[in-house]
């Protein structure tokens, strides 16, 4: 059945930057059949489409002259098990953090390092969400997606998704083509804490915990995030605005020679991931304000609105950050959110 279409629909409440923008058409979708009906609707033929979850990883730079499809597929159920994992299917429209917490309460831990990441479950595979030493890919079984071109539902394995650092096929060849309907998680039967990440280790130590239970990691991660990151309900933002750049060992050596305090983390294979927040801070931009947009004072990787910034203002600030970092370090920072 064709979902209700809203015209000239305001999107301010549907993006965590709180940017004012309108969609020519907007609808909510709870099942694949509704996507099929949308595909067959002549008034929508040829219009650009934007799939929307919680709007926490996108920057709207103006009105969207097309159809915004907000995916609201519900549900959370245990499907079965493999030798080492519980398989749990979660609808794309379920809130990510609520699902993490619910699974924990059901005795299915494994996602606690990813607690409090805003947004919905359907968007989690798009950039392979990650935080505090864990990525979705490590807890992923498969997903069900609607293919806009073939107009069929397809099951995709982890290999099909080709996950990378804040990356997957959904940001490349399947961008705009596959709509995630549900994800199936693989949660370890033999749970082990992931507590090696410095912030998590410090927080647990400060709490006097040496052998953490899943709930204790969850609480530690929530506490760290509440301290460090702006709450989108209070200060508009989309989390980290830039990816941490990855350089070769030689490039790293050359940079360190000029900037001895440069922060980097060695990756397997000899490459080094640099802390983009450090680069932005060293370029003198931490805490700056440009119009109604700013670089967050407690974490330079986060761009914020200081109340009512337009998408264009935020984009101009992002460009300034990219240019100043490029001038000083010869590195071009890549944005993490999707710019629409
Ligand atoms: C305060 C804050 C902290 C954050 N911290 C982290 C963090 O630690 N780690 C991290 O990885 N991210 C983080 N993020 C970014 C963001 O929360 C995640 O990327 C999240 O998965 C986005 O979910 P969403 O539902 O809001 O996606 P949206 O913003 O709605 O969409 C993001 C992209 O995914 C696409 N998309 C959404 N749903 C679907 C679907 N069902 N099918 C196909 N495509 C879809 C959209 O078209 C868009 O391209 C943070 C954001 C904020 C505001």
Short mmCIF file of C-alpha atoms and ligand atoms in Angstrom, two decimals:
data_model
loop_
_atom_site.label_atom_id
_atom_site.label_comp_id
_atom_site.label_asym_id
_atom_site.label_seq_id
_atom_site.Cartn_x
_atom_site.Cartn_y
_atom_site.Cartn_z
CA UNK A 1 0.00 0.00 0.00
CA UNK A 2 1.22 3.52 -0.80
CA UNK A 3 2.26 5.30 2.40
CA UNK A 4 0.82 8.75 3.09
CA UNK A 5 2.79 11.40 1.20
CA UNK A 6 3.33 14.75 2.91
CA UNK A 7 4.22 17.72 0.72
CA UNK A 8 6.65 20.58 1.56
CA UNK A 9 7.45 18.70 4.76
CA UNK A 10 9.67 20.43 7.40
CA UNK A 11 12.77 18.40 8.31
CA UNK A 12 14.13 20.42 11.24
CA UNK A 13 13.05 17.81 13.78
CA UNK A 14 14.41 15.00 11.62
CA UNK A 15 18.09 16.00 11.62
CA UNK A 16 20.20 16.35 14.76
CA UNK A 17 21.85 19.57 13.51
CA UNK A 18 18.32 21.00 13.66
CA UNK A 19 18.80 22.61 10.25
CA UNK A 20 15.69 24.14 8.66
CA UNK A 21 14.93 22.46 5.34
CA UNK A 22 11.89 21.10 3.58
CA UNK A 23 11.30 17.94 1.57
CA UNK A 24 9.13 18.17 -1.53
CA UNK A 25 7.61 14.85 -0.44
CA UNK A 26 8.03 12.91 2.82
CA UNK A 27 6.69 9.53 3.90
CA UNK A 28 7.16 6.89 6.56
CA UNK A 29 7.74 3.26 5.59
CA UNK A 30 7.22 0.23 7.85
CA UNK A 31 7.48 -2.64 5.35
CA UNK A 32 8.98 -3.61 1.99
CA UNK A 33 5.54 -3.58 0.34
CA UNK A 34 5.35 0.18 0.87
CA UNK A 35 8.68 0.65 -0.91
CA UNK A 36 7.28 -1.37 -3.82
CA UNK A 37 4.20 0.89 -3.91
CA UNK A 38 6.39 4.01 -3.89
CA UNK A 39 8.42 2.62 -6.80
CA UNK A 40 5.21 2.15 -8.82
CA UNK A 41 3.79 5.62 -8.06
CA UNK A 42 3.87 7.75 -11.25
CA UNK A 43 3.92 11.16 -9.45
CA UNK A 44 7.23 10.17 -7.84
CA UNK A 45 8.90 8.81 -10.97
CA UNK A 46 12.38 10.20 -11.57
CA UNK A 47 12.50 12.19 -8.32
CA UNK A 48 15.66 12.06 -6.21
CA UNK A 49 15.24 10.04 -2.99
CA UNK A 50 16.77 10.30 0.43
CA UNK A 51 16.49 7.45 2.91
CA UNK A 52 16.28 8.73 6.47
CA UNK A 53 16.79 7.11 9.85
CA UNK A 54 17.31 9.31 12.89
CA UNK A 55 19.02 12.07 10.89
CA UNK A 56 22.10 12.00 13.14
CA UNK A 57 24.68 11.56 10.41
CA UNK A 58 23.67 13.99 7.73
CA UNK A 59 23.93 17.64 6.89
CA UNK A 60 21.09 19.17 4.91
CA UNK A 61 22.45 22.12 2.93
CA UNK A 62 19.07 23.22 1.54
CA UNK A 63 15.56 22.03 0.70
CA UNK A 64 15.35 18.52 -0.75
CA UNK A 65 13.57 18.58 -4.09
CA UNK A 66 12.54 14.95 -4.01
CA UNK A 67 11.13 12.22 -1.77
CA UNK A 68 12.42 11.63 1.76
CA UNK A 69 11.64 8.09 2.93
CA UNK A 70 11.86 7.69 6.69
CA UNK A 71 12.39 4.01 7.46
CA UNK A 72 10.38 2.89 10.48
CA UNK A 73 10.43 -0.91 10.19
CA UNK A 74 9.85 -2.15 13.78
CA UNK A 75 10.79 -5.29 15.69
CA UNK A 76 13.42 -7.11 17.71
CA UNK A 77 13.46 -10.91 17.89
CA UNK A 78 15.86 -13.75 18.49
CA UNK A 79 16.24 -15.81 15.33
CA UNK A 80 18.46 -18.64 16.47
CA UNK A 81 22.08 -19.42 17.16
CA UNK A 82 25.29 -20.58 15.58
CA UNK A 83 28.12 -22.40 17.38
CA UNK A 84 29.44 -19.20 18.93
CA UNK A 85 26.75 -16.54 18.57
CA UNK A 86 23.11 -15.62 19.27
CA UNK A 87 21.40 -14.28 16.17
CA UNK A 88 19.05 -11.38 16.78
CA UNK A 89 17.10 -9.54 14.08
CA UNK A 90 16.28 -5.88 14.63
CA UNK A 91 14.04 -3.69 12.46
CA UNK A 92 15.74 -0.76 10.71
CA UNK A 93 13.43 1.71 12.44
CA UNK A 94 14.37 0.71 15.99
CA UNK A 95 16.48 3.21 17.94
CA UNK A 96 20.05 1.90 18.19
CA UNK A 97 20.76 2.76 21.83
CA UNK A 98 17.40 1.39 22.99
CA UNK A 99 18.14 -1.88 21.15
CA UNK A 100 21.60 -2.13 22.78
CA UNK A 101 20.05 -1.62 26.21
CA UNK A 102 17.18 -4.03 25.57
CA UNK A 103 19.55 -6.77 24.40
CA UNK A 104 21.67 -6.27 27.48
CA UNK A 105 18.57 -6.70 29.65
CA UNK A 106 17.72 -9.90 27.70
CA UNK A 107 21.14 -11.35 28.57
CA UNK A 108 22.51 -10.77 25.08
CA UNK A 109 25.50 -8.48 25.58
CA UNK A 110 28.13 -7.61 22.99
CA UNK A 111 27.15 -4.13 21.83
CA UNK A 112 27.80 -2.15 25.04
CA UNK A 113 30.84 -0.30 23.61
CA UNK A 114 28.47 1.17 21.00
CA UNK A 115 25.98 2.47 23.58
CA UNK A 116 24.51 5.95 23.16
CA UNK A 117 25.32 6.26 19.45
CA UNK A 118 22.31 8.20 18.17
CA UNK A 119 20.21 7.06 15.24
CA UNK A 120 18.44 3.91 14.14
CA UNK A 121 19.49 0.31 13.57
CA UNK A 122 19.02 0.52 9.79
CA UNK A 123 21.76 3.15 9.51
CA UNK A 124 24.27 1.24 11.65
CA UNK A 125 25.72 -0.72 8.71
CA UNK A 126 25.85 2.32 6.39
CA UNK A 127 29.03 3.65 7.95
CA UNK A 128 29.77 0.54 10.05
CA UNK A 129 29.31 2.48 13.28
CA UNK A 130 32.16 2.21 15.71
CA UNK A 131 33.26 3.52 19.08
CA UNK A 132 35.53 2.66 22.00
CA UNK A 133 37.31 -0.25 20.37
CA UNK A 134 34.37 -1.96 18.64
CA UNK A 135 32.73 -1.76 15.21
CA UNK A 136 29.33 -3.06 14.11
CA UNK A 137 31.13 -5.40 11.66
CA UNK A 138 32.39 -7.46 14.63
CA UNK A 139 28.82 -8.20 15.74
CA UNK A 140 27.17 -8.46 12.34
CA UNK A 141 25.58 -11.51 10.74
CA UNK A 142 23.62 -10.19 7.74
CA UNK A 143 20.93 -7.73 6.71
CA UNK A 144 17.81 -7.56 4.62
CA UNK A 145 17.63 -4.69 2.13
CA UNK A 146 15.24 -3.49 -0.55
CA UNK A 147 16.90 -2.97 -3.91
CA UNK A 148 15.41 0.12 -5.54
CA UNK A 149 16.39 -0.96 -9.07
CA UNK A 150 15.37 -4.63 -9.10
CA UNK A 151 12.46 -3.87 -6.71
CA UNK A 152 13.24 -6.93 -4.63
CA UNK A 153 14.38 -7.68 -1.10
CA UNK A 154 17.91 -9.10 -0.91
CA UNK A 155 19.87 -10.67 1.94
CA UNK A 156 23.44 -9.40 2.29
CA UNK A 157 26.25 -11.00 4.28
CA UNK A 158 29.09 -9.11 5.98
CA UNK A 159 31.26 -9.84 2.92
CA UNK A 160 28.57 -8.32 0.64
CA UNK A 161 28.59 -5.17 2.79
CA UNK A 162 32.40 -4.85 2.51
CA UNK A 163 32.73 -2.96 5.79
CA UNK A 164 35.67 -0.62 6.36
CA UNK A 165 36.47 2.20 8.76
CA UNK A 166 33.21 4.26 8.79
CA UNK A 167 32.53 2.76 5.40
CA UNK A 168 30.56 0.09 3.52
CA UNK A 169 29.10 -0.59 0.05
CA UNK A 170 26.13 1.57 1.10
CA UNK A 171 28.39 4.62 0.86
CA UNK A 172 29.74 3.45 -2.50
CA UNK A 173 28.05 1.43 -5.25
CA UNK A 174 24.79 0.93 -3.32
CA UNK A 175 24.45 4.56 -2.14
CA UNK A 176 20.78 5.41 -2.54
CA UNK A 177 20.10 2.03 -4.14
CA UNK A 178 19.60 -0.31 -1.18
CA UNK A 179 17.26 0.45 1.71
CA UNK A 180 18.07 -1.53 4.85
CA UNK A 181 14.90 -3.14 6.28
CA UNK A 182 16.44 -5.11 9.16
CA UNK A 183 19.82 -6.18 10.47
CA UNK A 184 20.75 -9.51 12.03
CA UNK A 185 23.33 -9.29 14.77
CA UNK A 186 25.67 -12.06 15.93
CA UNK A 187 26.15 -11.65 19.67
CA UNK A 188 28.91 -13.72 21.26
CA UNK A 189 27.89 -16.65 23.47
CA UNK A 190 31.28 -16.44 25.19
CA UNK A 191 31.22 -12.74 26.02
CA UNK A 192 34.56 -11.04 26.65
CA UNK A 193 34.91 -7.40 27.66
CA UNK A 194 36.36 -4.99 25.09
CA UNK A 195 38.07 -2.72 27.57
CA UNK A 196 41.44 -1.94 26.00
CA UNK A 197 40.48 1.48 24.66
CA UNK A 198 42.21 4.11 26.85
CA UNK A 199 39.07 6.08 27.82
CA UNK A 200 37.19 2.91 28.79
CA UNK A 201 40.16 1.49 30.72
CA UNK A 202 40.54 4.78 32.68
CA UNK A 203 36.84 5.00 33.42
CA UNK A 204 36.69 1.40 34.72
CA UNK A 205 39.80 1.96 36.82
CA UNK A 206 38.32 5.13 38.29
CA UNK A 207 35.24 3.08 39.21
CA UNK A 208 37.43 0.42 40.86
CA UNK A 209 36.36 -2.28 38.36
CA UNK A 210 38.98 -4.77 37.22
CA UNK A 211 36.78 -7.53 35.76
CA UNK A 212 33.90 -5.68 34.17
CA UNK A 213 30.45 -7.11 33.56
CA UNK A 214 28.67 -6.05 30.33
CA UNK A 215 26.47 -3.58 32.23
CA UNK A 216 29.55 -1.94 33.76
CA UNK A 217 31.07 -1.35 30.33
CA UNK A 218 27.73 0.01 29.14
CA UNK A 219 27.58 2.43 32.09
CA UNK A 220 31.21 3.48 31.61
CA UNK A 221 30.70 4.19 27.89
CA UNK A 222 27.50 6.15 28.57
CA UNK A 223 29.28 8.24 31.23
CA UNK A 224 32.28 8.99 28.96
CA UNK A 225 30.04 9.98 26.05
CA UNK A 226 27.85 12.21 28.23
CA UNK A 227 30.98 14.06 29.41
CA UNK A 228 32.63 14.41 26.02
CA UNK A 229 29.96 14.81 23.39
CA UNK A 230 27.26 17.43 23.01
CA UNK A 231 23.69 16.14 23.42
CA UNK A 232 21.94 16.82 20.08
CA UNK A 233 18.73 17.58 22.00
CA UNK A 234 20.54 20.63 23.45
CA UNK A 235 23.27 21.50 20.91
CA UNK A 236 22.74 20.57 17.27
CA UNK A 237 25.50 18.34 15.89
CA UNK A 238 26.12 15.13 13.95
CA UNK A 239 28.87 13.62 16.09
CA UNK A 240 32.34 13.49 14.52
CA UNK A 241 32.24 15.64 11.43
CA UNK A 242 35.50 14.30 9.98
CA UNK A 243 37.05 10.86 9.65
CA UNK A 244 40.46 10.26 11.18
CA UNK A 245 42.88 10.29 8.22
CA UNK A 246 44.98 7.20 7.61
CA UNK A 247 48.55 7.72 6.33
CA UNK A 248 51.48 5.49 5.38
CA UNK A 249 54.36 4.88 7.78
CA UNK A 250 56.59 7.19 5.68
CA UNK A 251 54.02 10.00 5.65
CA UNK A 252 53.66 9.60 9.41
CA UNK A 253 57.42 9.83 9.91
CA UNK A 254 57.60 13.02 7.82
CA UNK A 255 54.72 14.61 9.78
CA UNK A 256 56.17 13.66 13.18
CA UNK A 257 59.49 15.29 12.21
CA UNK A 258 57.68 18.65 12.00
CA UNK A 259 54.99 18.04 14.64
CA UNK A 260 56.47 15.84 17.38
CA UNK A 261 53.29 15.78 19.49
CA UNK A 262 51.08 14.55 16.61
CA UNK A 263 48.65 11.89 17.88
CA UNK A 264 48.39 8.69 15.82
CA UNK A 265 47.44 5.05 16.31
CA UNK A 266 49.32 2.32 14.42
CA UNK A 267 47.11 0.05 12.30
CA UNK A 268 47.86 -3.51 11.23
CA UNK A 269 49.90 -3.41 8.02
CA UNK A 270 52.04 -0.41 9.00
CA UNK A 271 49.60 2.42 8.30
CA UNK A 272 48.80 5.01 10.96
CA UNK A 273 45.43 6.53 11.86
CA UNK A 274 45.83 10.18 12.87
CA UNK A 275 43.58 11.92 15.39
CA UNK A 276 41.70 14.46 13.27
CA UNK A 277 40.68 16.27 16.48
CA UNK A 278 44.37 16.89 17.25
CA UNK A 279 44.96 18.23 13.71
CA UNK A 280 41.99 20.63 14.00
CA UNK A 281 43.11 21.79 17.43
CA UNK A 282 46.69 22.31 16.20
CA UNK A 283 45.33 24.33 13.26
CA UNK A 284 43.89 26.71 15.88
CA UNK A 285 40.23 25.92 15.27
CA UNK A 286 39.03 24.23 18.46
CA UNK A 287 36.16 26.27 19.92
CA UNK A 288 35.93 28.83 17.08
CA UNK A 289 32.58 30.33 16.06
CA UNK A 290 31.67 31.39 12.52
CA UNK A 291 28.23 32.94 12.29
CA UNK A 292 25.95 30.47 14.04
CA UNK A 293 28.22 27.45 13.48
CA UNK A 294 31.17 26.39 15.61
CA UNK A 295 33.82 23.83 16.43
CA UNK A 296 32.88 22.21 19.76
CA UNK A 297 35.16 23.37 22.56
CA UNK A 298 35.48 19.97 24.27
CA UNK A 299 36.03 17.90 21.11
CA UNK A 300 37.35 19.56 17.94
CA UNK A 301 36.06 16.76 15.71
CA UNK A 302 32.49 17.84 16.33
CA UNK A 303 30.90 20.78 14.50
CA UNK A 304 27.94 22.31 16.29
CA UNK A 305 25.25 24.87 15.69
CA UNK A 306 25.24 27.65 18.21
CA UNK A 307 21.50 28.03 17.61
CA UNK A 308 19.83 28.10 14.22
CA UNK A 309 22.84 27.62 11.92
CA UNK A 310 21.95 26.93 8.31
CA UNK A 311 23.38 23.94 6.49
CA UNK A 312 25.38 26.38 4.35
CA UNK A 313 26.99 27.97 7.44
CA UNK A 314 28.01 24.56 8.79
CA UNK A 315 29.34 23.53 5.39
CA UNK A 316 31.38 26.77 5.11
CA UNK A 317 32.94 26.09 8.53
CA UNK A 318 33.70 22.50 7.50
CA UNK A 319 35.44 23.83 4.38
CA UNK A 320 37.50 26.26 6.48
CA UNK A 321 38.58 23.38 8.75
CA UNK A 322 39.56 21.28 5.72
CA UNK A 323 41.54 24.14 4.17
CA UNK A 324 43.40 25.15 7.36
CA UNK A 325 44.31 21.54 8.16
CA UNK A 326 45.45 21.03 4.54
CA UNK A 327 47.59 24.20 4.71
CA UNK A 328 49.30 23.13 7.91
CA UNK A 329 49.60 19.36 7.45
CA UNK A 330 49.04 18.67 3.74
CA UNK A 331 46.08 16.38 4.62
CA UNK A 332 42.50 16.77 3.37
CA UNK A 333 39.97 15.72 6.01
CA UNK A 334 37.04 13.72 4.68
CA UNK A 335 33.58 14.45 6.15
CA UNK A 336 31.90 11.59 7.99
CA UNK A 337 28.22 12.63 7.67
CA UNK A 338 26.38 12.46 4.39
CA UNK A 339 26.08 15.93 2.87
CA UNK A 340 22.73 16.35 1.12
C1 LIG B 1 26.30 13.08 19.32
C2 LIG B 1 26.60 12.07 18.22
C3 LIG B 1 27.53 11.08 18.45
C4 LIG B 1 27.83 10.13 17.46
N1 LIG B 1 28.75 9.17 17.74
C5 LIG B 1 29.04 8.23 16.80
C6 LIG B 1 30.00 7.20 17.08
O1 LIG B 1 30.55 7.12 18.16
N2 LIG B 1 30.27 6.31 16.11
C7 LIG B 1 29.65 6.35 14.89
O2 LIG B 1 29.95 5.49 14.06
N3 LIG B 1 28.74 7.30 14.61
C8 LIG B 1 28.42 8.25 15.52
N4 LIG B 1 27.51 9.23 15.24
C9 LIG B 1 26.90 9.28 13.90
C10 LIG B 1 25.51 8.60 13.81
O3 LIG B 1 24.91 8.52 15.07
C11 LIG B 1 25.59 7.21 13.21
O4 LIG B 1 26.20 7.27 11.95
C12 LIG B 1 24.20 6.57 13.07
O5 LIG B 1 24.32 5.23 12.64
C13 LIG B 1 23.30 7.33 12.10
O6 LIG B 1 21.99 6.81 12.23
P1 LIG B 1 20.72 7.59 11.73
O7 LIG B 1 19.58 6.66 11.83
O8 LIG B 1 20.58 8.87 12.44
O9 LIG B 1 21.12 7.83 10.20
P2 LIG B 1 20.73 9.07 9.27
O10 LIG B 1 21.48 10.26 9.70
O11 LIG B 1 19.26 9.19 9.15
O12 LIG B 1 21.32 8.57 7.88
C14 LIG B 1 22.72 8.45 7.70
C15 LIG B 1 22.98 7.84 6.33
O13 LIG B 1 22.47 6.51 6.30
C16 LIG B 1 21.47 6.37 5.28
N5 LIG B 1 20.41 5.51 5.85
C17 LIG B 1 19.74 5.70 7.03
N6 LIG B 1 18.87 4.69 7.24
C18 LIG B 1 19.00 3.85 6.18
C19 LIG B 1 18.38 2.62 5.80
N7 LIG B 1 17.43 2.04 6.55
N8 LIG B 1 18.75 2.06 4.62
C20 LIG B 1 19.69 2.61 3.83
N9 LIG B 1 20.30 3.77 4.12
C21 LIG B 1 19.98 4.38 5.29
C22 LIG B 1 20.99 7.78 4.99
O14 LIG B 1 20.48 7.87 3.68
C23 LIG B 1 22.27 8.56 5.18
O15 LIG B 1 23.06 8.43 4.03
C24 LIG B 1 27.19 10.20 16.22
C25 LIG B 1 26.23 11.21 15.99
C26 LIG B 1 25.94 12.14 16.98
C27 LIG B 1 24.91 13.19 16.73
#
